[in-house]
PDB file of C-alpha atoms in Angstrom:
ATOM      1  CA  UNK A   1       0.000   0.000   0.000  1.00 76.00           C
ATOM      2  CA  UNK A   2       1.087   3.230  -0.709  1.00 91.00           C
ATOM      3  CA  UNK A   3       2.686   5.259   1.820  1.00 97.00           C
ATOM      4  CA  UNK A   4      -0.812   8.235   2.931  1.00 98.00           C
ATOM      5  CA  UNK A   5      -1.085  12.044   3.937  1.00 98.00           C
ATOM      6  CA  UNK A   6      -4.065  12.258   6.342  1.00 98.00           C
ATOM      7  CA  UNK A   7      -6.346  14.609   7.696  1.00 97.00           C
ATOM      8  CA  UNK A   8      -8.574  13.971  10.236  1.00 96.00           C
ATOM      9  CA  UNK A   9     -11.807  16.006  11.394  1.00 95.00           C
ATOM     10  CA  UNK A  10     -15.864  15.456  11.367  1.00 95.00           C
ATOM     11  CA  UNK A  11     -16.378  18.049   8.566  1.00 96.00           C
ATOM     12  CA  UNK A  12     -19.713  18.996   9.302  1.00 96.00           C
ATOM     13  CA  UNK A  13     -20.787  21.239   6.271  1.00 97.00           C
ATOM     14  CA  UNK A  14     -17.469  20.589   4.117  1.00 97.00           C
ATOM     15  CA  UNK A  15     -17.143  24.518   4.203  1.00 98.00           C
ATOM     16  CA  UNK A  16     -14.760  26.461   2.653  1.00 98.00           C
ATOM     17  CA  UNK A  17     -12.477  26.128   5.565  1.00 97.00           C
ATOM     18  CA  UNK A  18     -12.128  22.292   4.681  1.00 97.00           C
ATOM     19  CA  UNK A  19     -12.329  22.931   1.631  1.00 97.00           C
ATOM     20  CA  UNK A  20      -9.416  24.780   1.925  1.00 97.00           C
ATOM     21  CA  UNK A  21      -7.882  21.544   4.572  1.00 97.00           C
ATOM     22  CA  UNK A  22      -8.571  19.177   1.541  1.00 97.00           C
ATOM     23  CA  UNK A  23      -6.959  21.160  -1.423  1.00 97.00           C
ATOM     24  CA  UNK A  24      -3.625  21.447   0.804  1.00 97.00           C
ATOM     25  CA  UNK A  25      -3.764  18.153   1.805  1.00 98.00           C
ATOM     26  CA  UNK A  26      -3.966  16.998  -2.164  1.00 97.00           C
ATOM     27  CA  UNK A  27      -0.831  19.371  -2.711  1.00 97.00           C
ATOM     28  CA  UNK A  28       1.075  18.417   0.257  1.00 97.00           C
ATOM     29  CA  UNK A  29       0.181  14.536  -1.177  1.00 97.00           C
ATOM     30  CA  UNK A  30       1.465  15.425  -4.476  1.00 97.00           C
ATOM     31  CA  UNK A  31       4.506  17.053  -3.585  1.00 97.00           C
ATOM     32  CA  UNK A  32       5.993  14.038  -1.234  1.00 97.00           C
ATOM     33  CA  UNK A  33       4.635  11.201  -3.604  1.00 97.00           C
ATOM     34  CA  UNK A  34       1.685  10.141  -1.101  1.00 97.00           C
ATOM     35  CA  UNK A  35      -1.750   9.378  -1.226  1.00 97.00           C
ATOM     36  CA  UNK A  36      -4.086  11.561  -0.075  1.00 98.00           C
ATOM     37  CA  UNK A  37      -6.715  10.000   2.981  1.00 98.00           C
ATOM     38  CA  UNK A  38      -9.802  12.042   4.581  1.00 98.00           C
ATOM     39  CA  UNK A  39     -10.248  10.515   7.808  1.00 97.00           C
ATOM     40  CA  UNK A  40     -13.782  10.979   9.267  1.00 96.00           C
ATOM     41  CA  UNK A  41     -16.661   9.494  11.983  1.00 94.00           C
ATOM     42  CA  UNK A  42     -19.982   7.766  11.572  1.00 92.00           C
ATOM     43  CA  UNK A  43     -21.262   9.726  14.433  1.00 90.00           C
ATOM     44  CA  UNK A  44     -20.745  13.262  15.829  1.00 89.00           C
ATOM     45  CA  UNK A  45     -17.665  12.702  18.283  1.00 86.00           C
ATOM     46  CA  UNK A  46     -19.608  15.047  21.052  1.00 87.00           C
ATOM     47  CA  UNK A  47     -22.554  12.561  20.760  1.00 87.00           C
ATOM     48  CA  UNK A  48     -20.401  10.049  22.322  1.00 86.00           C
ATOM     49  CA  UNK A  49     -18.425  12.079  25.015  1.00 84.00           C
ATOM     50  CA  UNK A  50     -21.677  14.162  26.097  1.00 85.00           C
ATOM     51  CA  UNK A  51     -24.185  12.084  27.878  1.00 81.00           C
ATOM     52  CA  UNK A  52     -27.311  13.728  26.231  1.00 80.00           C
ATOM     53  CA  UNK A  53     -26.008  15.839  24.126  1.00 83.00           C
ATOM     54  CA  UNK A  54     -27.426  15.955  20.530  1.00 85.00           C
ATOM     55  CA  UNK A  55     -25.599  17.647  17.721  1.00 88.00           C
ATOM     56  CA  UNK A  56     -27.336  20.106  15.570  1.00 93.00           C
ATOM     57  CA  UNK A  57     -25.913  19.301  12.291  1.00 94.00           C
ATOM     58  CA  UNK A  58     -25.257  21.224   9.008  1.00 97.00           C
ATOM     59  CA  UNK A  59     -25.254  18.017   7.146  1.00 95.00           C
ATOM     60  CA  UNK A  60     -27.068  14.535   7.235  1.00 93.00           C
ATOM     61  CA  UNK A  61     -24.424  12.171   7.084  1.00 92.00           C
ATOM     62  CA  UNK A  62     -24.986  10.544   3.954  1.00 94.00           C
ATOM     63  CA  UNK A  63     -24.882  14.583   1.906  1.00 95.00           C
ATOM     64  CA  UNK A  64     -21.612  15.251   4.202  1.00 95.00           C
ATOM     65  CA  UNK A  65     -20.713  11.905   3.160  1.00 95.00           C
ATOM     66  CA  UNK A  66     -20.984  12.550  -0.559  1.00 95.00           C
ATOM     67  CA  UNK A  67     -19.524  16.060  -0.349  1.00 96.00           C
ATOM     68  CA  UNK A  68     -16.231  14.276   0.904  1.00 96.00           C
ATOM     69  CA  UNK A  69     -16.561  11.802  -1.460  1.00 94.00           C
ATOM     70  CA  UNK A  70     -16.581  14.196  -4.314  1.00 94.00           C
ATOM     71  CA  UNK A  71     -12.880  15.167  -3.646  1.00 88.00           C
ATOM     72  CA  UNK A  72     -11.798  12.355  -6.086  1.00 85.00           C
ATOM     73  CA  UNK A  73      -8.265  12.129  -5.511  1.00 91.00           C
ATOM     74  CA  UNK A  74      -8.614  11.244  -2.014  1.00 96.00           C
ATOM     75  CA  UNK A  75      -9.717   8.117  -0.329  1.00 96.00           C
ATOM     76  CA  UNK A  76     -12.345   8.644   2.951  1.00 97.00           C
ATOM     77  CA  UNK A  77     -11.596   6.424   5.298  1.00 96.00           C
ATOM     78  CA  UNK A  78     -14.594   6.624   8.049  1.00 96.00           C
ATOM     79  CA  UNK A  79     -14.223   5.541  11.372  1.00 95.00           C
ATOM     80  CA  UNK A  80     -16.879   4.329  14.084  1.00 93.00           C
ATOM     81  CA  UNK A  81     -16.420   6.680  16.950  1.00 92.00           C
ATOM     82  CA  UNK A  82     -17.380   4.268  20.137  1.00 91.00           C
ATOM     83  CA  UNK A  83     -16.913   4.967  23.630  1.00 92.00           C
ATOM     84  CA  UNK A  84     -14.083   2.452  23.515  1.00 92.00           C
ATOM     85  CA  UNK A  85     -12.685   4.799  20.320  1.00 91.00           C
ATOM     86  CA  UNK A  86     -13.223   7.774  22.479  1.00 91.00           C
ATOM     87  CA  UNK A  87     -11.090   6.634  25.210  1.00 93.00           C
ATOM     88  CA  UNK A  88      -7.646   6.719  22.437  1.00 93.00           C
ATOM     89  CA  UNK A  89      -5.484   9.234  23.082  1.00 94.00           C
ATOM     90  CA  UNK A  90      -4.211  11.127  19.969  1.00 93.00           C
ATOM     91  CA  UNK A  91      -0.792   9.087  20.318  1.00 95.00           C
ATOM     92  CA  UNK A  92      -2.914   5.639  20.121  1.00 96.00           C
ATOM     93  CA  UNK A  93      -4.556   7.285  17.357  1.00 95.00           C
ATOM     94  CA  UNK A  94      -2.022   8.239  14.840  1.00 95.00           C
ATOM     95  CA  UNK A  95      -0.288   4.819  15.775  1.00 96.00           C
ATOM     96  CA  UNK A  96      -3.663   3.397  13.957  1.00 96.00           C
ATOM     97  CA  UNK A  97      -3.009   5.517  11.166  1.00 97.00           C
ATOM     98  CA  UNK A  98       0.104   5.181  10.880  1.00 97.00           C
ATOM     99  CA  UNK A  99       0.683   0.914  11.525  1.00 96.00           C
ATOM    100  CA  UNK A 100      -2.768  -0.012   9.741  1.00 96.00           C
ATOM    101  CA  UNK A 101      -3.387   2.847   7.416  1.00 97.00           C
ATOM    102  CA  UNK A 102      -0.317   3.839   6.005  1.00 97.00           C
ATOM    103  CA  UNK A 103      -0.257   7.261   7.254  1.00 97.00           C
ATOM    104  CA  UNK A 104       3.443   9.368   7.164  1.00 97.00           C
ATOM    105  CA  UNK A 105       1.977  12.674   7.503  1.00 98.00           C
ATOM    106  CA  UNK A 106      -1.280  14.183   9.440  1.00 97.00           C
ATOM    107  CA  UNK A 107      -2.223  17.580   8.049  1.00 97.00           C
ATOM    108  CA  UNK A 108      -3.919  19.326  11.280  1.00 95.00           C
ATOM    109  CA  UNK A 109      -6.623  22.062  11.226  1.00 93.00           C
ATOM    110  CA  UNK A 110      -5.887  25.295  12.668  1.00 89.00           C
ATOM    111  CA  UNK A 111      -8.919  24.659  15.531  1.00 87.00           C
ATOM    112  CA  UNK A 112      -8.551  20.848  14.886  1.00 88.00           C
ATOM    113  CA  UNK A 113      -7.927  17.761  18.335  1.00 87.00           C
ATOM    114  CA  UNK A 114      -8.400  14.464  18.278  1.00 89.00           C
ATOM    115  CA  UNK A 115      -7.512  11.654  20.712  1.00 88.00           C
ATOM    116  CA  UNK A 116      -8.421  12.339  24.598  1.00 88.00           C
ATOM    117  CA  UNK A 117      -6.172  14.159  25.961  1.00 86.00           C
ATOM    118  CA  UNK A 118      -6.602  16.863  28.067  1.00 86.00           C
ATOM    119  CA  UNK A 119      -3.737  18.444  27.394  1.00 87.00           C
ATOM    120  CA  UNK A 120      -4.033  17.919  23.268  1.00 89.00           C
ATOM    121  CA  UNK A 121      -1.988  21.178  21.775  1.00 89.00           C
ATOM    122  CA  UNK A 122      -0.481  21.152  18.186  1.00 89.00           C
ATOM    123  CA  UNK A 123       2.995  21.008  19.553  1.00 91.00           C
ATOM    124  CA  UNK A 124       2.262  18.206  21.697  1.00 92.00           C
ATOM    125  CA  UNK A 125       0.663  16.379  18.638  1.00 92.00           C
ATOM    126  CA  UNK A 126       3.916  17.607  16.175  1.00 94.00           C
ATOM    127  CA  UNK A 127       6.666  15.829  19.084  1.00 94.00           C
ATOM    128  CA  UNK A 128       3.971  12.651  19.406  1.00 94.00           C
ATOM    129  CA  UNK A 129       4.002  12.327  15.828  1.00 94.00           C
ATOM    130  CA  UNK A 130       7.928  13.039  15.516  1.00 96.00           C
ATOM    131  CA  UNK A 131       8.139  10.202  18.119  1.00 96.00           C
ATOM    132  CA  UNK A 132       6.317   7.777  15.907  1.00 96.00           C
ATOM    133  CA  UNK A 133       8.142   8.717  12.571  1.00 96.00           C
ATOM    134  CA  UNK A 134       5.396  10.953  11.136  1.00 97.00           C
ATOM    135  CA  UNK A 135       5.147  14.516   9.781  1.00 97.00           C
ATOM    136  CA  UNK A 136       2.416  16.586  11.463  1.00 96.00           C
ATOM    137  CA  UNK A 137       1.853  20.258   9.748  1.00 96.00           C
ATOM    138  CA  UNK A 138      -0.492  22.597  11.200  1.00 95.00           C
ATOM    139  CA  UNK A 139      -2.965  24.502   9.080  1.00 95.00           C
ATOM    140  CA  UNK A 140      -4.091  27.954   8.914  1.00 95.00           C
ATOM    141  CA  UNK A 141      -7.183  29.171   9.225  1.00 95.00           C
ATOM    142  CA  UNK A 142      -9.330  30.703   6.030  1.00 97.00           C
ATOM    143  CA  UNK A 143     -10.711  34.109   7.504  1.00 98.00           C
ATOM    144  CA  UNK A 144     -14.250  35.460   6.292  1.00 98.00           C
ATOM    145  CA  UNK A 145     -14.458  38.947   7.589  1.00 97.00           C
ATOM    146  CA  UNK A 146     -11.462  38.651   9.400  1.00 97.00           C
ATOM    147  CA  UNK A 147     -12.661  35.900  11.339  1.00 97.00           C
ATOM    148  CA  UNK A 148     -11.886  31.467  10.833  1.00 97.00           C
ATOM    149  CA  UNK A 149     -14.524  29.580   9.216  1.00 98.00           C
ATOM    150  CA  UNK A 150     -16.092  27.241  11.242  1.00 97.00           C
ATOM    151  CA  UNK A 151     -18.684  25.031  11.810  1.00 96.00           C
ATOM    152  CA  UNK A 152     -19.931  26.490  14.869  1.00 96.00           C
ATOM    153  CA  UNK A 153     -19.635  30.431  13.652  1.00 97.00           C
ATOM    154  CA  UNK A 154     -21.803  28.958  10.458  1.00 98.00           C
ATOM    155  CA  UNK A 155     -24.592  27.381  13.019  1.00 97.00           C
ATOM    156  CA  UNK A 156     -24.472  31.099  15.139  1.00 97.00           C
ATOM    157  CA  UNK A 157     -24.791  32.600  11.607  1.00 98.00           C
ATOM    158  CA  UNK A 158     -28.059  30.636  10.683  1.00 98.00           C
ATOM    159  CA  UNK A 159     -29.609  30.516  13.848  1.00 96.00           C
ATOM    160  CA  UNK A 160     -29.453  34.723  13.849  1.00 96.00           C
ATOM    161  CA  UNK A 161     -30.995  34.079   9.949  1.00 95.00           C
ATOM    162  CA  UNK A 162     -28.059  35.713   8.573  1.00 97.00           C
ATOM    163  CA  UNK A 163     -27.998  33.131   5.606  1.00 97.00           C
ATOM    164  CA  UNK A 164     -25.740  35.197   2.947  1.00 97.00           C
ATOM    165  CA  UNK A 165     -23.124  35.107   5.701  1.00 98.00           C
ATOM    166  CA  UNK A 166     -23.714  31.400   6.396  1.00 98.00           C
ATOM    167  CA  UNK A 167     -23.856  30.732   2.812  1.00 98.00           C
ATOM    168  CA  UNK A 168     -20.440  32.586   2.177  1.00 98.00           C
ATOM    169  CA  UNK A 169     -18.810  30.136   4.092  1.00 98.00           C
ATOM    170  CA  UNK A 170     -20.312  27.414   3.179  1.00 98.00           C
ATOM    171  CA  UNK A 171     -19.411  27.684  -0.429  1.00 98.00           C
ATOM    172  CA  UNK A 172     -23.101  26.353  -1.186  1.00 97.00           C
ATOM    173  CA  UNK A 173     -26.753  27.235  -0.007  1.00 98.00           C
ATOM    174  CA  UNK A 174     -27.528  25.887   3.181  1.00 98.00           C
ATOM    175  CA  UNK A 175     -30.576  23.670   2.712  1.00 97.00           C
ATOM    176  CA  UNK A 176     -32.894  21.300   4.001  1.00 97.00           C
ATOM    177  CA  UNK A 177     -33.960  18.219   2.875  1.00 96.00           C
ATOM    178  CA  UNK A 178     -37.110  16.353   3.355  1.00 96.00           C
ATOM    179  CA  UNK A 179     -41.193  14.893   2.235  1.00 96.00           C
ATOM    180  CA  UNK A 180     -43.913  16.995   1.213  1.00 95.00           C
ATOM    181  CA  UNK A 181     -46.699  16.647   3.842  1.00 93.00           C
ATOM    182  CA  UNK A 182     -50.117  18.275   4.205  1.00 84.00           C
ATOM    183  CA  UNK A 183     -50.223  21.884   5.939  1.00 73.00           C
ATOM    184  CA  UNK A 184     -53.170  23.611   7.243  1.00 69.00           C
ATOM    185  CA  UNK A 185     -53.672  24.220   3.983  1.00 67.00           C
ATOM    186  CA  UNK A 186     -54.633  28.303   4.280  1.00 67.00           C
ATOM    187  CA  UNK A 187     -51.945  29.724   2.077  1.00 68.00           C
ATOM    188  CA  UNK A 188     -53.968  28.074  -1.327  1.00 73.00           C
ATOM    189  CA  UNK A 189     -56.794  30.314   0.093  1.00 70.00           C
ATOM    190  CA  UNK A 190     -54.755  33.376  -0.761  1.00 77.00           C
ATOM    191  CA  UNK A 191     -53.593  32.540  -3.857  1.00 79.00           C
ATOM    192  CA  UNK A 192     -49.938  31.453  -1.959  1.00 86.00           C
ATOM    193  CA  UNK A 193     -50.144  27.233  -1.911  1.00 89.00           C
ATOM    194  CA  UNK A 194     -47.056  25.972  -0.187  1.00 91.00           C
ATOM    195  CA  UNK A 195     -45.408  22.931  -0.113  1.00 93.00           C
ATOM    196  CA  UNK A 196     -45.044  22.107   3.991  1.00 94.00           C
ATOM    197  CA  UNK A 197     -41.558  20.196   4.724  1.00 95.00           C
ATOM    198  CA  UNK A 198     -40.780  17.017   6.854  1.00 94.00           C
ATOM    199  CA  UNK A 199     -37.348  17.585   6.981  1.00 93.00           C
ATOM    200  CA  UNK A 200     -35.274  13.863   6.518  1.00 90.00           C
ATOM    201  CA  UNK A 201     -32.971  14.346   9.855  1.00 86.00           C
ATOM    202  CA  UNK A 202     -34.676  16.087  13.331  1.00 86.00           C
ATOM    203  CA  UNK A 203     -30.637  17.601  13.661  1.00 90.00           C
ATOM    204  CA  UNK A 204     -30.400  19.299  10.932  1.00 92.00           C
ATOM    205  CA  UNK A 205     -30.368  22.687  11.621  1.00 96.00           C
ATOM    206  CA  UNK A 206     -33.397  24.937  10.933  1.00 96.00           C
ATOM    207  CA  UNK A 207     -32.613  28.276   9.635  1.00 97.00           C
ATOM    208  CA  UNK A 208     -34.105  31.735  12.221  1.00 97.00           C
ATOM    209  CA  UNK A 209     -37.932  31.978  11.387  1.00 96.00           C
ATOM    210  CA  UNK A 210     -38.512  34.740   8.580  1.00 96.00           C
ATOM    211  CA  UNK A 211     -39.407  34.805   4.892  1.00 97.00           C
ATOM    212  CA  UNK A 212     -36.393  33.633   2.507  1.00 98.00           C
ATOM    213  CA  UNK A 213     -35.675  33.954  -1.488  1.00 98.00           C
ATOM    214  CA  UNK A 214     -34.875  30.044  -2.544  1.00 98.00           C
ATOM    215  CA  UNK A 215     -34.663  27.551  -4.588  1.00 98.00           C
ATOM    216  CA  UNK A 216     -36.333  24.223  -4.512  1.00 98.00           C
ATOM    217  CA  UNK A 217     -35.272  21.221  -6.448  1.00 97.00           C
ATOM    218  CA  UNK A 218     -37.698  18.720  -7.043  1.00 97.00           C
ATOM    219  CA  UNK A 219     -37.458  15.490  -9.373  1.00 95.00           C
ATOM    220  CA  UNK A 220     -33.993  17.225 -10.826  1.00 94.00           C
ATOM    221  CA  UNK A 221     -35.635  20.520 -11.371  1.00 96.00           C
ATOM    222  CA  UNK A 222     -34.672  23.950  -9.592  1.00 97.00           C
ATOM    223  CA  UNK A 223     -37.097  26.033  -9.647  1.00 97.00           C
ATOM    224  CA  UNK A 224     -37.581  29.669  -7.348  1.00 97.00           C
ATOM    225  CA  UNK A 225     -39.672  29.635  -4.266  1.00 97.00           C
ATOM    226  CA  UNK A 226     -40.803  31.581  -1.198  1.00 97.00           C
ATOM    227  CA  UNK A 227     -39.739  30.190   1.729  1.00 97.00           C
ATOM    228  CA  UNK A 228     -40.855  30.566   5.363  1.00 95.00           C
ATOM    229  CA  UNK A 229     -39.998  29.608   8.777  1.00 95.00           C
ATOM    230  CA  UNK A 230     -42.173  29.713  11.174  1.00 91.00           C
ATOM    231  CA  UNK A 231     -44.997  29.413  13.461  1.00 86.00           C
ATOM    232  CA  UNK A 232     -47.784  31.266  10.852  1.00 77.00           C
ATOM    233  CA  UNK A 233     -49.009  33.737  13.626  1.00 72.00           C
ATOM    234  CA  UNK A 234     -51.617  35.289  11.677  1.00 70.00           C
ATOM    235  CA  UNK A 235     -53.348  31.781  10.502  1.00 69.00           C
ATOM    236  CA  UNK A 236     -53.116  29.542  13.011  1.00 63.00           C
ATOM    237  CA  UNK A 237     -51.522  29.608  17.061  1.00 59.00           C
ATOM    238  CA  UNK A 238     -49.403  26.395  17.334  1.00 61.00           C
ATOM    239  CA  UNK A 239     -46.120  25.231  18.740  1.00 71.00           C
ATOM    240  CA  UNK A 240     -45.084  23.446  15.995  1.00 80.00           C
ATOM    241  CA  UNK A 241     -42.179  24.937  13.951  1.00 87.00           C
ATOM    242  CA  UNK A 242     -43.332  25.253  10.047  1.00 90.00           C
ATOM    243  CA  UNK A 243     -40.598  24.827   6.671  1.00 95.00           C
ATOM    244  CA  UNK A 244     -42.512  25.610   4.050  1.00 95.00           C
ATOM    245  CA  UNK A 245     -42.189  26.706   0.073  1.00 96.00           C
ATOM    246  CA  UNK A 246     -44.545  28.613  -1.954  1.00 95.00           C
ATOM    247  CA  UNK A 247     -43.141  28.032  -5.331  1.00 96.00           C
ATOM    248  CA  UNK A 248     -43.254  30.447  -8.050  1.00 96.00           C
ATOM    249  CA  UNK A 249     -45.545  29.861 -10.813  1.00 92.00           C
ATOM    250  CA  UNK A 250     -46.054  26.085  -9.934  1.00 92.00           C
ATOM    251  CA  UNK A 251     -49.144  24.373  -9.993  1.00 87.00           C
ATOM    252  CA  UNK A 252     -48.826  20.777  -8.767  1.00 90.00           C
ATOM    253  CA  UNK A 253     -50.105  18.249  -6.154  1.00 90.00           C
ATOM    254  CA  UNK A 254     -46.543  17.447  -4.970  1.00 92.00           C
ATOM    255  CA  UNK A 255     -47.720  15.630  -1.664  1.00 93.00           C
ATOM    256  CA  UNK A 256     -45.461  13.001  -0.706  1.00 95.00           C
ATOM    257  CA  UNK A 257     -42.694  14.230  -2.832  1.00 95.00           C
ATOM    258  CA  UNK A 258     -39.276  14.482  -1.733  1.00 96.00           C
ATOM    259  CA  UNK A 259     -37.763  18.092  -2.388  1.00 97.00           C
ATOM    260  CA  UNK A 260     -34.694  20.295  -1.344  1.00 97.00           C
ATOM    261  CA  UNK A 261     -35.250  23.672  -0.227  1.00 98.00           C
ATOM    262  CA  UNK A 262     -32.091  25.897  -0.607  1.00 98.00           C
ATOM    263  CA  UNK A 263     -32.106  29.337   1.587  1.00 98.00           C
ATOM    264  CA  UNK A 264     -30.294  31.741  -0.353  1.00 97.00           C
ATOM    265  CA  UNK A 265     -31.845  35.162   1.260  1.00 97.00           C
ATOM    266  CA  UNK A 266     -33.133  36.650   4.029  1.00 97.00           C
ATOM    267  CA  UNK A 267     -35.655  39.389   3.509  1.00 96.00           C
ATOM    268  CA  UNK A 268     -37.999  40.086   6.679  1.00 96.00           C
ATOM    269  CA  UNK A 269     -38.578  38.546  10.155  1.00 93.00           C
ATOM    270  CA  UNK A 270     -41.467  37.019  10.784  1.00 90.00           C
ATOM    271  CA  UNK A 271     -44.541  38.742  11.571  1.00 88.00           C
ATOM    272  CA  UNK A 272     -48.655  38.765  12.524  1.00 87.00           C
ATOM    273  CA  UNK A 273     -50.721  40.636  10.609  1.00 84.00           C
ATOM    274  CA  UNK A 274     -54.264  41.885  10.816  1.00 82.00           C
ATOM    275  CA  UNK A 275     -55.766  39.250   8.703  1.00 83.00           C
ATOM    276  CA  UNK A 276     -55.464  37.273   5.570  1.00 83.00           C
ATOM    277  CA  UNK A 277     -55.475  40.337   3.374  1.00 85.00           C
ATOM    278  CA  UNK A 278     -52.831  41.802   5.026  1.00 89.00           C
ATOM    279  CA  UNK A 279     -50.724  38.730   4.812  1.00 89.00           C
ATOM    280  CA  UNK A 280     -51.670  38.462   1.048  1.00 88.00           C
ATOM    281  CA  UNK A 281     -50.732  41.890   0.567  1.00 92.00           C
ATOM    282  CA  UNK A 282     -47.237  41.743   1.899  1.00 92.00           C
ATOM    283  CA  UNK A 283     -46.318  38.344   0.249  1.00 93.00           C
ATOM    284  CA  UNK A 284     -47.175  40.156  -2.924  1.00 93.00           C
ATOM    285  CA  UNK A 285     -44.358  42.543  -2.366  1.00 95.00           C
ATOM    286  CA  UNK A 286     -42.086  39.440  -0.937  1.00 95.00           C
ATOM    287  CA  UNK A 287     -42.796  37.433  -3.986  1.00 95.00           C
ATOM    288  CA  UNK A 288     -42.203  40.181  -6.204  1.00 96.00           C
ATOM    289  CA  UNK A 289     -38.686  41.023  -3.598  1.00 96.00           C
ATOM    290  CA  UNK A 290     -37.527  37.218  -4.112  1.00 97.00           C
ATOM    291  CA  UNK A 291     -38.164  37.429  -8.317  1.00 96.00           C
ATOM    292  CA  UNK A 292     -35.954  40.449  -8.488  1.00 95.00           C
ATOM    293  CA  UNK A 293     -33.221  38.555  -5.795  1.00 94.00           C
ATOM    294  CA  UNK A 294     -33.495  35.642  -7.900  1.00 94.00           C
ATOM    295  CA  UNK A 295     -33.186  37.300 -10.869  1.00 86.00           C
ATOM    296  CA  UNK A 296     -36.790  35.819 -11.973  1.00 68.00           C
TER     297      UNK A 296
END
């Protein structure tokens, strides 16, 4: 087997910042005659260490899956992270990858640990791997308004609906995936149908509630939509958190239908009005908002 470079991480949204990890890690390959690994986990590594904690993701696995997968030159090795796994400390780790995997060289992100150390620090990892006749090389971070990309600054971003931001990182529209079901069905009453979501995975993260320009792919087709999260204040009271799509000029029963809905705008918070021709009235001016954004 061919001697590796490796770098190691969870990924969650394949931003630009590992974007960035993955491009040096094909030159840094190339340039010592190695082959290129992504190391990765089945499960989110604070799902394991955190009794009760559940991860809000960016990604299902299999779409983060597929994203890493797309980096053809490199091989994804993915690794069940167990309690047992979770007890390795990073110098039981790279002896995996380096006695079973082939790994001579661990590319590290700037904000990147692994192994369970309390004491993990990049110059501690650089000696341990020294020790065990690897290379170790620590990353910089890629800065978006003078700050690092990361997972968790995308997930602040999103949560505060400030999606361009988000998206800017990223690389790609954040989006949600999931099955047309039947809504209350009030917005076909106003000339505004909309396609309610069941989003695939409960983590995924949902975007702040407002009104969004976005796209929608359905059966291979994007088309521009209307999008709005929320809790419909001027229809109906309920506690149940609504993703839904009123796609321009589209006329079909799509119940049951899987979709994507891609947020690539903010435009207004969410808000009550007086009554249904109120509402009506302002989603004419969104809808008309969300053709110019779109370029509709």
């Amino acid at each position: 087997m061919k001697k590796r470079a490796a770098i190691v991480g969870f990924f969650d949204g394949v931003h630009l910042g590992h974007q960035k990890l993955i491009d040096e890690l094909e030159r840094y390959a190339a340039e010592h005659d190695l082959e290129p690994l992504i190391v990765s986990f089945n499960q989110h590594p604070k799902s394991v260490t955190c009794a009760g904690f559940i991860p809000v993701m960016l990604q299902t696995q299999p779409d983060r899956t597929q994203m890493l997968l797309s980096h053809r030159n490199c091989t994804l090795q993915l690794f069940d992270f167990t309690p047992a796994f979770a007890e390795k400390s990073s110098r039981e780790f790279m002896q995996i990858l380096h006695t079973e995997y082939n790994v001579d060289a661990i590319l590290l992100g700037y904000n990147n640990r692994f192994g369970c150390d309390k004491d993990f620090t990049p110059q501690k990892a650089v000696q341990t791997a020294a020790e065990l006749g690897m290379d170790l090389v620590v990353s910089t971070p890629l800065l978006y308004k003078d700050l690092p990309i990361s997972s968790s600054r995308i997930r602040r971003e999103l949560s505060q609906g400030n999606i361009t931001d988000a998206n800017s990182m990223l690389g790609w529209n954040y989006y949600v995936s999931g099955t047309v079901v039947k809504g209350l069905q009030n917005g076909r009453k106003i000339g505004f149908p909309t396609a309610n979501i069941n989003p695939d995975c409960i983590n995924n993260l949902i975007p702040e509630r407002g009104v969004y320009a976005a796209y929608v792919i359905l059966d291979g087709k994007r088309y521009a939509a209307m999008a709005n999260v929320g809790y419909n204040p001027t229809i109906a009271e309920h506690n149940h958190l609504s993703v839904e799509a009123h796609i321009l000029d589209f006329d079909r029963n799509i119940y049951g239908k899987r979709l994507t809905l891609e947020f690539a705008s903010r435009i207004r918070n969410e808000q009550r009005f007086g009554g249904l021709q109120e509402l009506a009235a302002q989603l004419c001016k969104d809808r008309e908002q969300i053709r110019a954004l779109l370029g509709q």
